[in-house]
PDB file of C-alpha atoms in Angstrom:
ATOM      1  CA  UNK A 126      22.047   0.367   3.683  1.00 49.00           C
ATOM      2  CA  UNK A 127      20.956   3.257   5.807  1.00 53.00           C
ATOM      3  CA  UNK A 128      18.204   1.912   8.152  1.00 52.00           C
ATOM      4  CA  UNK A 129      15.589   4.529  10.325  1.00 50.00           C
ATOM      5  CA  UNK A 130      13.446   3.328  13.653  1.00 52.00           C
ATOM      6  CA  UNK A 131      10.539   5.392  13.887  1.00 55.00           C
ATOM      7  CA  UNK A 132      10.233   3.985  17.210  1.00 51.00           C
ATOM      8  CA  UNK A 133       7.814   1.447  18.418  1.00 48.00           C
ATOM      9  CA  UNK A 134       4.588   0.596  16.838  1.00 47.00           C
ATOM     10  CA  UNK A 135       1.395   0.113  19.215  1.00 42.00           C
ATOM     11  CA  UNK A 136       0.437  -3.125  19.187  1.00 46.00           C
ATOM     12  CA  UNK A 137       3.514  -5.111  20.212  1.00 53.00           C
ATOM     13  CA  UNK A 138       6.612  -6.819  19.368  1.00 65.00           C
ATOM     14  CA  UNK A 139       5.364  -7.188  15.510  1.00 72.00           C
ATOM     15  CA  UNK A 140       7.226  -4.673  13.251  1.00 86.00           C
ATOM     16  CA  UNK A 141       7.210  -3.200   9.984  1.00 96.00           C
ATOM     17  CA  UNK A 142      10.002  -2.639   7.807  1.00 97.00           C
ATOM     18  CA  UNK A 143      10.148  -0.533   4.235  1.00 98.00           C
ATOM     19  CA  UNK A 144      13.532  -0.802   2.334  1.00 98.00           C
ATOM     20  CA  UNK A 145      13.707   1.197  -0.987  1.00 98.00           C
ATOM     21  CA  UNK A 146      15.416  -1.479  -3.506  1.00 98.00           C
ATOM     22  CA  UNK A 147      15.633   0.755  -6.328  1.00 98.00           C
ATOM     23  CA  UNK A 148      14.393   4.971  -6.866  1.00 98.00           C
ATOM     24  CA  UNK A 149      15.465   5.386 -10.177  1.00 97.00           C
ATOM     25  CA  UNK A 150      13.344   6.533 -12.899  1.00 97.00           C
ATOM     26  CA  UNK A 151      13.239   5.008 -16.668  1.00 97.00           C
ATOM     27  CA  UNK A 152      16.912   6.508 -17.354  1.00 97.00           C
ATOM     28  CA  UNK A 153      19.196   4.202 -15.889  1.00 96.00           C
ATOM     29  CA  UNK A 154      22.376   5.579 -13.722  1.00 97.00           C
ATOM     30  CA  UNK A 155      24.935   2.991 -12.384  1.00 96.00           C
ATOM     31  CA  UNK A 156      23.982   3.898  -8.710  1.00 95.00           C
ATOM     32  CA  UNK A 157      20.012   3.519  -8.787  1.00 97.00           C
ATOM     33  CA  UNK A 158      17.814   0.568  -9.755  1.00 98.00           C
ATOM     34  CA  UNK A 159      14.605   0.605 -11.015  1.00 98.00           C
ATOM     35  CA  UNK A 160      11.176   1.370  -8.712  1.00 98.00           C
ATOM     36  CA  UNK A 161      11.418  -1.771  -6.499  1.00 98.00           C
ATOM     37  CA  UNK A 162      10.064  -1.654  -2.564  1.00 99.00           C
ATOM     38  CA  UNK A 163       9.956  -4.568  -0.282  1.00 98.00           C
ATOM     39  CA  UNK A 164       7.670  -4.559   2.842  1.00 98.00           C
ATOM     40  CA  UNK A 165       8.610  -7.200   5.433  1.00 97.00           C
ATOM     41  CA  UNK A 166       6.017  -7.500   8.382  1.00 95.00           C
ATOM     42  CA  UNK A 167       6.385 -10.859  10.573  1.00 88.00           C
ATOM     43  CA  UNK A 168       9.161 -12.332   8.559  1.00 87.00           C
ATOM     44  CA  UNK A 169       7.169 -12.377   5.329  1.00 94.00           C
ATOM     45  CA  UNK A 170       8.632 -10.302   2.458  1.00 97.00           C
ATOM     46  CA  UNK A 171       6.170  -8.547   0.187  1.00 98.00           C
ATOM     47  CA  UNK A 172       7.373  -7.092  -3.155  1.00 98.00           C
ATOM     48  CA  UNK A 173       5.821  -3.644  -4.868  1.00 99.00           C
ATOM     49  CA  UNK A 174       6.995  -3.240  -8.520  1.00 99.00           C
ATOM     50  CA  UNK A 175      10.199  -5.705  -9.816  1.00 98.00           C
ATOM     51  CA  UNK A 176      12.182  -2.843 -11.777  1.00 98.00           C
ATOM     52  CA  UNK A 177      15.584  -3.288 -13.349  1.00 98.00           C
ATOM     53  CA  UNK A 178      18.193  -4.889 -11.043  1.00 98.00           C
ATOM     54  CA  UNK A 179      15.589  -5.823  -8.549  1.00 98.00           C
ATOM     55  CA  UNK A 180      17.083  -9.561  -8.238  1.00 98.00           C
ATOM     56  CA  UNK A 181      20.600  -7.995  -7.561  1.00 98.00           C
ATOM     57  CA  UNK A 182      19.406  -5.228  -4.789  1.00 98.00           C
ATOM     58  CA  UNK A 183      17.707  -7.792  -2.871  1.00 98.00           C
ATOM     59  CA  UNK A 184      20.744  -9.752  -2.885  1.00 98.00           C
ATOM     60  CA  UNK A 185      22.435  -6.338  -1.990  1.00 98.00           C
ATOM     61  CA  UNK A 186      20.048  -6.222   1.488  1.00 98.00           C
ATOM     62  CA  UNK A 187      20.365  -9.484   2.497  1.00 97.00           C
ATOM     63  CA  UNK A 188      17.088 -11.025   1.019  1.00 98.00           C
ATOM     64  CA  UNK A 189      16.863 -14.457  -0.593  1.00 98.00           C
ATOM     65  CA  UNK A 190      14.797 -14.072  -3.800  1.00 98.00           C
ATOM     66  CA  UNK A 191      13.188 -17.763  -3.115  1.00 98.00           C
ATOM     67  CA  UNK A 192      11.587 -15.925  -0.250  1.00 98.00           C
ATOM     68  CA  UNK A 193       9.855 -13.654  -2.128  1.00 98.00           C
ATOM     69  CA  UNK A 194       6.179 -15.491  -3.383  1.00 98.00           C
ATOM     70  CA  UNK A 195       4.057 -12.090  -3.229  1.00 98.00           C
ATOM     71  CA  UNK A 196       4.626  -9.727  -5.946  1.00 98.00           C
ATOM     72  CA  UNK A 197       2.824  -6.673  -6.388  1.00 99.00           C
ATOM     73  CA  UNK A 198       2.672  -4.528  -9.385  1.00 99.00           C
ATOM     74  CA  UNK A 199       1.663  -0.630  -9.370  1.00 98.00           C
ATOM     75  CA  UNK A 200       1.390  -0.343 -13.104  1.00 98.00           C
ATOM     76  CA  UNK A 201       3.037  -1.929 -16.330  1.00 98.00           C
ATOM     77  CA  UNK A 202       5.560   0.824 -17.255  1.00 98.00           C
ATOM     78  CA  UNK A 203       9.147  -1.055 -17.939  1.00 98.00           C
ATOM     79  CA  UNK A 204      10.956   0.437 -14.933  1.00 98.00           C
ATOM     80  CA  UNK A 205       8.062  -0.984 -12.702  1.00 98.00           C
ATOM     81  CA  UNK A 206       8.398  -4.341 -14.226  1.00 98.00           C
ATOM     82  CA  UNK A 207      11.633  -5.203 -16.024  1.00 98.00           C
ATOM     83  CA  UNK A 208      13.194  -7.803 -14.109  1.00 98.00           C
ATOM     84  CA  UNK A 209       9.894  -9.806 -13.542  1.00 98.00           C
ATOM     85  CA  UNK A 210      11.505 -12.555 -15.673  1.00 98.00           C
ATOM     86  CA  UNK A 211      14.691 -12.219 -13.457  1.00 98.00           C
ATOM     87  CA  UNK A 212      12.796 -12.767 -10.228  1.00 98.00           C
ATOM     88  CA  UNK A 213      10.414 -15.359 -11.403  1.00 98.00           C
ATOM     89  CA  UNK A 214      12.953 -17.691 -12.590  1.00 98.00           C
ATOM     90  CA  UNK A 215      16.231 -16.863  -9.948  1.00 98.00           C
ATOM     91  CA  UNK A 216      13.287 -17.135  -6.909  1.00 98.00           C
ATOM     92  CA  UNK A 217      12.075 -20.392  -8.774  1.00 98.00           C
ATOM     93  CA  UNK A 218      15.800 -21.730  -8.662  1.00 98.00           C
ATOM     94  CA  UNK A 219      16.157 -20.708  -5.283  1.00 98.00           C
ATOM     95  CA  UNK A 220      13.713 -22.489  -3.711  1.00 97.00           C
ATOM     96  CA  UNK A 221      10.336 -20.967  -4.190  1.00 98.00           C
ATOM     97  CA  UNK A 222       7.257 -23.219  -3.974  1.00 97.00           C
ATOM     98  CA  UNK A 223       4.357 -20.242  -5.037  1.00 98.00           C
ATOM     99  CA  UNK A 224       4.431 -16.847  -6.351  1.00 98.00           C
ATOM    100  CA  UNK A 225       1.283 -15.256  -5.880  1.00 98.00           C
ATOM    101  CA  UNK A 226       1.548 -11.713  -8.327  1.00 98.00           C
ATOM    102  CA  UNK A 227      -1.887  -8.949  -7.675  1.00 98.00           C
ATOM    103  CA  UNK A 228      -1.653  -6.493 -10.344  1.00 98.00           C
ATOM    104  CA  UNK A 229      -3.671  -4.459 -12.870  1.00 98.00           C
ATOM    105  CA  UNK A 230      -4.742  -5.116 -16.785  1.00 97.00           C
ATOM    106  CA  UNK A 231      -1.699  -6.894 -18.467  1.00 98.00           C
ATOM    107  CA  UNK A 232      -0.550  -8.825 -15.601  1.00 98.00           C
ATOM    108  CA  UNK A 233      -1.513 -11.533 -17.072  1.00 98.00           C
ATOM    109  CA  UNK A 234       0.179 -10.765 -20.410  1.00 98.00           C
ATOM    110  CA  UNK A 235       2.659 -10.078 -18.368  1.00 98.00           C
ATOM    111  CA  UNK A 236       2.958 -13.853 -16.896  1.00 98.00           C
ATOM    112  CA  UNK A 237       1.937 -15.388 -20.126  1.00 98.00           C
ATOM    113  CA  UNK A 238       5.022 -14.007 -21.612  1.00 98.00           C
ATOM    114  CA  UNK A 239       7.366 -15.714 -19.222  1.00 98.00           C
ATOM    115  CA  UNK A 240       5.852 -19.086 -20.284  1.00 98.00           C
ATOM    116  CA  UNK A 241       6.077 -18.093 -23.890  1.00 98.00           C
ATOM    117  CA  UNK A 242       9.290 -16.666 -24.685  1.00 98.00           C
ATOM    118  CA  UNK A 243      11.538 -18.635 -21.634  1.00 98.00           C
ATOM    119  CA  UNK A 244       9.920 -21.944 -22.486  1.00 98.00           C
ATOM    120  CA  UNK A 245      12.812 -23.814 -23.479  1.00 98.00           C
ATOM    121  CA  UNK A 246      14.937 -22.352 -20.749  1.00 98.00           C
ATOM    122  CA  UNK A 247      12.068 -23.122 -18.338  1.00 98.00           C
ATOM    123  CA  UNK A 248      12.343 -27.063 -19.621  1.00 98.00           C
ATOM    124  CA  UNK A 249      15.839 -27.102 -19.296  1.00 98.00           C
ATOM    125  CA  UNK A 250      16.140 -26.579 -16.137  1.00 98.00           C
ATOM    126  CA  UNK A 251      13.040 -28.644 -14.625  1.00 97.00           C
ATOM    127  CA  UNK A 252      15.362 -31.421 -17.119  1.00 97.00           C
ATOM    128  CA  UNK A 253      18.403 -30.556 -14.842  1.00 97.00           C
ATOM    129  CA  UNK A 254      16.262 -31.281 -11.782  1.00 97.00           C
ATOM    130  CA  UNK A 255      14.334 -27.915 -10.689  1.00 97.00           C
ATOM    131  CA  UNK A 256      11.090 -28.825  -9.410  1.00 97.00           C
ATOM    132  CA  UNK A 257       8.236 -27.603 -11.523  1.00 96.00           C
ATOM    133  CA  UNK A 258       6.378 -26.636  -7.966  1.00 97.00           C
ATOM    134  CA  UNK A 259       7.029 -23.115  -8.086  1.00 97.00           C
ATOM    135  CA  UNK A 260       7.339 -22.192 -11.922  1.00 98.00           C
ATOM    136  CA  UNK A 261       4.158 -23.604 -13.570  1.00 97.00           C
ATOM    137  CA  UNK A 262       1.870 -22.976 -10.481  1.00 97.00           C
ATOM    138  CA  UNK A 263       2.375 -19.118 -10.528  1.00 98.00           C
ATOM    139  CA  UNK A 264      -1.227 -17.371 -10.199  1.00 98.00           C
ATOM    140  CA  UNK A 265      -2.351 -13.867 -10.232  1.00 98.00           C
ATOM    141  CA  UNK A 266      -5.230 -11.438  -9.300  1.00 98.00           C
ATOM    142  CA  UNK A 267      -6.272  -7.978 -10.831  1.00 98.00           C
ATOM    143  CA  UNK A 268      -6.269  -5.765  -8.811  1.00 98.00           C
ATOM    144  CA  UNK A 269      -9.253  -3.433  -8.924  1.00 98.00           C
ATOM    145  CA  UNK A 270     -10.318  -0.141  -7.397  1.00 97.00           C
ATOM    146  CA  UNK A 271     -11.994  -2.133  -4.772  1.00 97.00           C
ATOM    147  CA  UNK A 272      -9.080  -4.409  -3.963  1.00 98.00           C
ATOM    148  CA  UNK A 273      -8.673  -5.457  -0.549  1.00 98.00           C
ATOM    149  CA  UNK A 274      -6.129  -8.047   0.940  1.00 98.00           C
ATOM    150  CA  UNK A 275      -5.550  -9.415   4.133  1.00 96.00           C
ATOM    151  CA  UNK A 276      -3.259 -11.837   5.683  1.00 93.00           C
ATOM    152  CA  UNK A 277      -2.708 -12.947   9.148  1.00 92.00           C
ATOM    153  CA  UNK A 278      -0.719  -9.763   9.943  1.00 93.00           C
ATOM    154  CA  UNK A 279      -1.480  -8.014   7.393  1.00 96.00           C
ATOM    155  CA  UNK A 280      -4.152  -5.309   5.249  1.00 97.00           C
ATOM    156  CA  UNK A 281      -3.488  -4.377   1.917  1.00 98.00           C
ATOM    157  CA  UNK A 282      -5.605  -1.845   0.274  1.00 98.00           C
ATOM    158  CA  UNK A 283      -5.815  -0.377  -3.694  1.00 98.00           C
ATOM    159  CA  UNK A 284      -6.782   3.452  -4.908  1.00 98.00           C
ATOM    160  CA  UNK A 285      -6.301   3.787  -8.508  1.00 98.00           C
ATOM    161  CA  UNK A 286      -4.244   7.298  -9.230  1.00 98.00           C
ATOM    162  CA  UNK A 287      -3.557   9.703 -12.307  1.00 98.00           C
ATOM    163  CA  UNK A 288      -1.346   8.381 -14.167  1.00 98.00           C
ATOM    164  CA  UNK A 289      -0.617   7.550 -18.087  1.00 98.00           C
ATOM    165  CA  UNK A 290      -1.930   4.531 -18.194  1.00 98.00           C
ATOM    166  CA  UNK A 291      -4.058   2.016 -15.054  1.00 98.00           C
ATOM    167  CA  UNK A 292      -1.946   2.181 -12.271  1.00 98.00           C
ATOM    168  CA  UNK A 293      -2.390   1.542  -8.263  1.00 98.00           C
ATOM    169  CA  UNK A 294      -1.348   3.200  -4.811  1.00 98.00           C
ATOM    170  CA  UNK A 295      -1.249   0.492  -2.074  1.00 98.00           C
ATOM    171  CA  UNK A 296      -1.888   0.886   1.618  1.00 98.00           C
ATOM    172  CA  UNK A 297      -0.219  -1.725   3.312  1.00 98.00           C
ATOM    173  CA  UNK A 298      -1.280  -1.877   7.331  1.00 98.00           C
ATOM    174  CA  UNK A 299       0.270  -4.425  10.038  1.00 96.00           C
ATOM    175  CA  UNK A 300      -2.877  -5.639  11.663  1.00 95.00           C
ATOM    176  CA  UNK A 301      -1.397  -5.543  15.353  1.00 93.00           C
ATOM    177  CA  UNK A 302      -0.137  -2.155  15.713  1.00 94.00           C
ATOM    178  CA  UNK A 303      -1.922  -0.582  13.068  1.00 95.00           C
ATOM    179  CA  UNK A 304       1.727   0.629  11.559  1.00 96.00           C
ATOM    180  CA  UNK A 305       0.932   2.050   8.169  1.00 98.00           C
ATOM    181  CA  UNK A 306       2.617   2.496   4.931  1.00 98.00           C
ATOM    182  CA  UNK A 307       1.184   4.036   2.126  1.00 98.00           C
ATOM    183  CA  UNK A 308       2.921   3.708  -1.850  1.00 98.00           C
ATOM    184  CA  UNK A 309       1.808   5.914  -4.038  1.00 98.00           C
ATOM    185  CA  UNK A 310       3.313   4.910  -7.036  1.00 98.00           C
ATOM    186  CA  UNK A 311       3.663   7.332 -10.088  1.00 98.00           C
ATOM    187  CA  UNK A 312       0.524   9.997 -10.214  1.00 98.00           C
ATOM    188  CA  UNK A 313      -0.204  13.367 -10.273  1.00 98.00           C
ATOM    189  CA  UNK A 314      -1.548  15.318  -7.887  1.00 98.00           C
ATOM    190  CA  UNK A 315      -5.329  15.155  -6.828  1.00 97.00           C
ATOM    191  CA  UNK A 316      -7.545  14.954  -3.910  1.00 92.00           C
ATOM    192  CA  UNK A 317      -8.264  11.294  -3.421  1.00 97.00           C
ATOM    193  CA  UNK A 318      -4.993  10.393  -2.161  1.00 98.00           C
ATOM    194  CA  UNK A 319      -4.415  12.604   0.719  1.00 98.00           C
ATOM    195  CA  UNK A 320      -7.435  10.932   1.866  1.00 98.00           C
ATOM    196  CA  UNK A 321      -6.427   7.349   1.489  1.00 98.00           C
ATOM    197  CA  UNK A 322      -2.861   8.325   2.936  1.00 98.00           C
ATOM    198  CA  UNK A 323      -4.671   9.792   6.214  1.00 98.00           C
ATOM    199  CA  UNK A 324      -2.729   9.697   9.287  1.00 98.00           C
ATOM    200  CA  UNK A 325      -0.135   6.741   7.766  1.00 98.00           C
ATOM    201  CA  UNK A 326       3.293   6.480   9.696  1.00 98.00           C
ATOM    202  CA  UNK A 327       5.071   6.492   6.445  1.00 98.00           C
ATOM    203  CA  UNK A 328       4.036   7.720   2.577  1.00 98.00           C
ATOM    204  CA  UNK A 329       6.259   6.725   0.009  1.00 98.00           C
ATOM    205  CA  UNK A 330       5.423   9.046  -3.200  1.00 98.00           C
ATOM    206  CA  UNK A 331       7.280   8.711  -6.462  1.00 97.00           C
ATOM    207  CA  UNK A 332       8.628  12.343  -7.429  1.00 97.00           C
ATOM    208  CA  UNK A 333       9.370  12.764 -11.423  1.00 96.00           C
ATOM    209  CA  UNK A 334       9.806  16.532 -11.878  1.00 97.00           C
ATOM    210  CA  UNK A 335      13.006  17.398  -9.504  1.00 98.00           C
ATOM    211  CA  UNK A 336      15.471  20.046  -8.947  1.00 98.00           C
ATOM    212  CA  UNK A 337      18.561  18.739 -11.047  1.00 98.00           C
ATOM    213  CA  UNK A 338      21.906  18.720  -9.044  1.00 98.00           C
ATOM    214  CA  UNK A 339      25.473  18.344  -9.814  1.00 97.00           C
ATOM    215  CA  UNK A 340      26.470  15.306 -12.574  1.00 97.00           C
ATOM    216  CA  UNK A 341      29.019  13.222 -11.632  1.00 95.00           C
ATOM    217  CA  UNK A 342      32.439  14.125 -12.341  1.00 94.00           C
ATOM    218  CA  UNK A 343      33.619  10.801 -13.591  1.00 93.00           C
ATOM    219  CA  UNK A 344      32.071   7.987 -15.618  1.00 95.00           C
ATOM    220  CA  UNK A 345      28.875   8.484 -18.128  1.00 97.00           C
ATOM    221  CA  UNK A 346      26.844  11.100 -17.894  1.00 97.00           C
ATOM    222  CA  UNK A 347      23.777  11.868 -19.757  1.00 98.00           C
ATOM    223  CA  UNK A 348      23.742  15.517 -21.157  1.00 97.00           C
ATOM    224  CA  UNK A 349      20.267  15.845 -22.058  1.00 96.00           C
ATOM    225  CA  UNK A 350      19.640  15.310 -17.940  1.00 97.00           C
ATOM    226  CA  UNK A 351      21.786  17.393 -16.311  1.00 98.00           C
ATOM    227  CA  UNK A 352      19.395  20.292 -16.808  1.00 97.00           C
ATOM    228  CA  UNK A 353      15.703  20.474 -15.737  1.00 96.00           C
ATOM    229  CA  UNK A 354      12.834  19.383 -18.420  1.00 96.00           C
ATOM    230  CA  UNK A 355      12.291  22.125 -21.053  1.00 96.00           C
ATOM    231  CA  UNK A 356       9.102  23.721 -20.468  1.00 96.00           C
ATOM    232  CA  UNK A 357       6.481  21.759 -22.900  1.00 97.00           C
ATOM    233  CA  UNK A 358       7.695  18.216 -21.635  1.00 96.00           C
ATOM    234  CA  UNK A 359       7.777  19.300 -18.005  1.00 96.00           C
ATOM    235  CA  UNK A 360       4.194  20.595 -18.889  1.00 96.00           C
ATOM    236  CA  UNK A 361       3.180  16.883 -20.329  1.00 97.00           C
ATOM    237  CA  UNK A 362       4.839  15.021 -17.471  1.00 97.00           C
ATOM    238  CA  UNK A 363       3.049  17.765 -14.860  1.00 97.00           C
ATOM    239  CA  UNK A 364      -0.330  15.687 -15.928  1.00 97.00           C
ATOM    240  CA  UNK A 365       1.323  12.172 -14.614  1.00 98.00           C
ATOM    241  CA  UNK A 366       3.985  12.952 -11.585  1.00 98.00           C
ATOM    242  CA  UNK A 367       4.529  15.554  -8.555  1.00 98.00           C
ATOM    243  CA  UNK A 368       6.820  18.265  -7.679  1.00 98.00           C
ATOM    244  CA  UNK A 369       7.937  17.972  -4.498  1.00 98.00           C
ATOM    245  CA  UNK A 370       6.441  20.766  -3.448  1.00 98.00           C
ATOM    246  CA  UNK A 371       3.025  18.778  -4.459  1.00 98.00           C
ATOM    247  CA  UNK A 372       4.335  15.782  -2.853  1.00 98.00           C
ATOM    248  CA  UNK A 373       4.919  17.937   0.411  1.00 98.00           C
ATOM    249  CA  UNK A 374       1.380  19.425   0.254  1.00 98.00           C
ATOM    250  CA  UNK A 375      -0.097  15.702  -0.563  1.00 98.00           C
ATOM    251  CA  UNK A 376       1.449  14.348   2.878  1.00 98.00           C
ATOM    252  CA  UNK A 377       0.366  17.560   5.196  1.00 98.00           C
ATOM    253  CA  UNK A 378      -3.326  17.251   3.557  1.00 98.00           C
ATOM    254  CA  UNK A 379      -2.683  13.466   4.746  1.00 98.00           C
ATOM    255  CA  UNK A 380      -1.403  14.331   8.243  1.00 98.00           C
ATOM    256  CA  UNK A 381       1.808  11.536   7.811  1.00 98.00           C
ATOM    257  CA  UNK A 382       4.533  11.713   9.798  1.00 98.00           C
ATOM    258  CA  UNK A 383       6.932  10.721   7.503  1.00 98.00           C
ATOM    259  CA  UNK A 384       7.412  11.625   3.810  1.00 98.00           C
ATOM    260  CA  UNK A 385       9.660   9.716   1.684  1.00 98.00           C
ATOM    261  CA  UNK A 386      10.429  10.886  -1.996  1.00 98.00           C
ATOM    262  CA  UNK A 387      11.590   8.622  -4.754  1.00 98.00           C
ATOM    263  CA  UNK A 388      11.479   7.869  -8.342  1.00 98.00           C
ATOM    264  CA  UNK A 389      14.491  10.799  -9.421  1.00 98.00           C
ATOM    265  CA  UNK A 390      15.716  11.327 -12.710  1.00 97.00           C
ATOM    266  CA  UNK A 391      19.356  10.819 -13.086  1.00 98.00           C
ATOM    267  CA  UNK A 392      20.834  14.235 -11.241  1.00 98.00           C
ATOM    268  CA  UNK A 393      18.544  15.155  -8.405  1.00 98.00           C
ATOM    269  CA  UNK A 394      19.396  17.800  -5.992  1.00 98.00           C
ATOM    270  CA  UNK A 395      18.085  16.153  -2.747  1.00 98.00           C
ATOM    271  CA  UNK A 396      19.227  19.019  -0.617  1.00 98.00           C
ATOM    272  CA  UNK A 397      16.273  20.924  -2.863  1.00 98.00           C
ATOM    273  CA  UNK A 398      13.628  18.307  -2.773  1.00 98.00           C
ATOM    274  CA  UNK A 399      13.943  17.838   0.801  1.00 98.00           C
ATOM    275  CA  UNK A 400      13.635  21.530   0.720  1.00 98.00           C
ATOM    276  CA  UNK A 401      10.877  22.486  -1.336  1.00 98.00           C
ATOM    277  CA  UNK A 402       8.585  19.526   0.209  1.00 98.00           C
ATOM    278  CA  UNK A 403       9.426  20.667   3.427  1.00 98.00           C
ATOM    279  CA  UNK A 404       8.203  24.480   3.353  1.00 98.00           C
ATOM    280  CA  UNK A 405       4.899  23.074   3.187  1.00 98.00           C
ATOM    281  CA  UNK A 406       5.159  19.776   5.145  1.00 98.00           C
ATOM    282  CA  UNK A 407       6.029  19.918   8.956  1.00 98.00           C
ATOM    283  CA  UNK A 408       6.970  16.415   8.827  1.00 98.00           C
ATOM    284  CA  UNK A 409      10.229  14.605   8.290  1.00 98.00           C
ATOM    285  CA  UNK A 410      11.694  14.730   4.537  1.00 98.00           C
ATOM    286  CA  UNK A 411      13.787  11.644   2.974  1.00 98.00           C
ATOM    287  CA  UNK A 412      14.791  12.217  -0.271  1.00 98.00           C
ATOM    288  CA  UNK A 413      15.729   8.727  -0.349  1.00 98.00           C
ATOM    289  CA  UNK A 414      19.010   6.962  -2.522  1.00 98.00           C
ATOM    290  CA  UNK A 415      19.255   2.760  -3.187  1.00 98.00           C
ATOM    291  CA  UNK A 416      18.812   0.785   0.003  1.00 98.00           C
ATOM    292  CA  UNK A 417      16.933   3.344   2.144  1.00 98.00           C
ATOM    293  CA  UNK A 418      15.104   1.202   4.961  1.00 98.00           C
ATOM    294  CA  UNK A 419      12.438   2.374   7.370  1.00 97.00           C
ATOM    295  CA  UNK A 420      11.580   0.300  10.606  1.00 95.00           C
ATOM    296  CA  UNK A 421       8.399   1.041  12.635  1.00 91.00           C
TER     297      UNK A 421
END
């Protein structure tokens, strides 16, 4: 796991830390997860999105999945949300007294359905002993355009973006230093978010319409993505994702310092996307892989 200090924040010894669990998009490759990114500001862990294999990359950096009791979800697209189920049980199992989930409409279909289709599993195991603290007392909030959050150390903040269906940015903010990280989940451009991205230390924006690199030589590979999109579905997807060269104009509007791109189909050329975003951002490029962590 590559880990990055941006240097102290400045308002004291509390820190925040961004680690990219998973950067994949919906077509899975054996090296990238699904869209998972943990935030952990004063030893408390808080989850955006629970994509495929989130369970086993937090195992992969070290976190216990008990610890995790606040879940947040951008949107309900199945590489945001896959391995709900996974988490809600394996943290249950683990230890977990709450889980607290803020998302938008279907959330709570969402949570219904883990009652519904694992209820015999559920019973089994509260038969073999698991507490039912921590399973049945699950809870959730929508999450609106006028969403706010805070917590002893920290603000969390909602701006609903362009997308194919109701889906949420977050702004999270470590009270203390006023350390800010700003997710913008899967959009297109427009002008709003610049705005509610001003001045962060970090933005994470997802990135669907990439240069394609080199396939790997070994192993499967899937044809249809080792060239870019043809031309009418790279127009449709233009209405619901960035370019990086977008993403890089997005995050000098914004004045960040940092810009970190994610969300690649299988092949990306990061060399390229680091590129592109960068002849229009002055700031520093990631074009991130599994396990990326930011410190700040």
């Amino acid at each position: 796991m590559a880990t990055y200090d941006l240097g102290p924040g400045s308002g004291g010894d509390v820190r925040m830390e961004v680690t990219l669990l998973g950067t994949a998009n919906p077509i899975p490759t054996v090296d990238r997860a699904g869209n998972a990114i943990l935030i952990e500001v004063d030893d408390q862990p808080y989850l955006v999105d629970c994509g495929p294999r989130t369970v086993y990359e937090l195992l992969r950096n070290d976190v216990d999945p008990g610890a995790v009791d606040r879940l947040f979800f951008t949107h309900h697209h199945m590489d945001h949300n896959l391995s709900f189920f996974h988490l809600a049980i394996v943290g249950w199992t683990a230890g977990r007294e709450s889980l607290q989930i803020y998302g938008p409409t279907g959330t709570d279909t969402l949570v219904d359905g883990l009652y519904d289709i694992w209820e015999e599993d559920l019973e089994y195991r509260k038969e073999a002993g698991y507490p039912a603290e921590g399973i049945e007392n699950i809870t959730w909030d929508r999450v609106t355009p006028d969403f706010e959050l805070e917590t002893d150390s920290m603000a969390v903040e909602a701006l609903p973006v362009e997308h194919s269906i109701e889906t949420y940015g977050f702004k999270f903010t470590e009270k203390s230093s006023g350390s800010t990280v700003v997710l913008s989940s899967d959009t297109a451009k427009f002008d709003g978010l610049s705005e509610f991205a001003a001045d962060a230390d970090v933005l994470v924006m997802t990135c669907g319409i990439v240069p394609v690199g080199e396939a790997p030589d070994d192993g499967f590979v899937w044809e249809k993505y080792t060239e870019p999109y043809p031309d009418a579905q790279r127009e449709v997807l233009m209405n619901y994702h960035v370019t990086p060269t977008q993403a890089g104009e997005i995050a000098a509007d914004a004045g960040v310092d940092r810009l970190v791109l994610t969300h690649f189909t299988p092949y990306p050329d990061r060399e390229e996307i680091e590129a592109e975003a960068g002849s229009v951002f002055d700031g520093e490029v990631v074009a991130v892989e599994d396990g990326y962590s930011v410190e700040f």
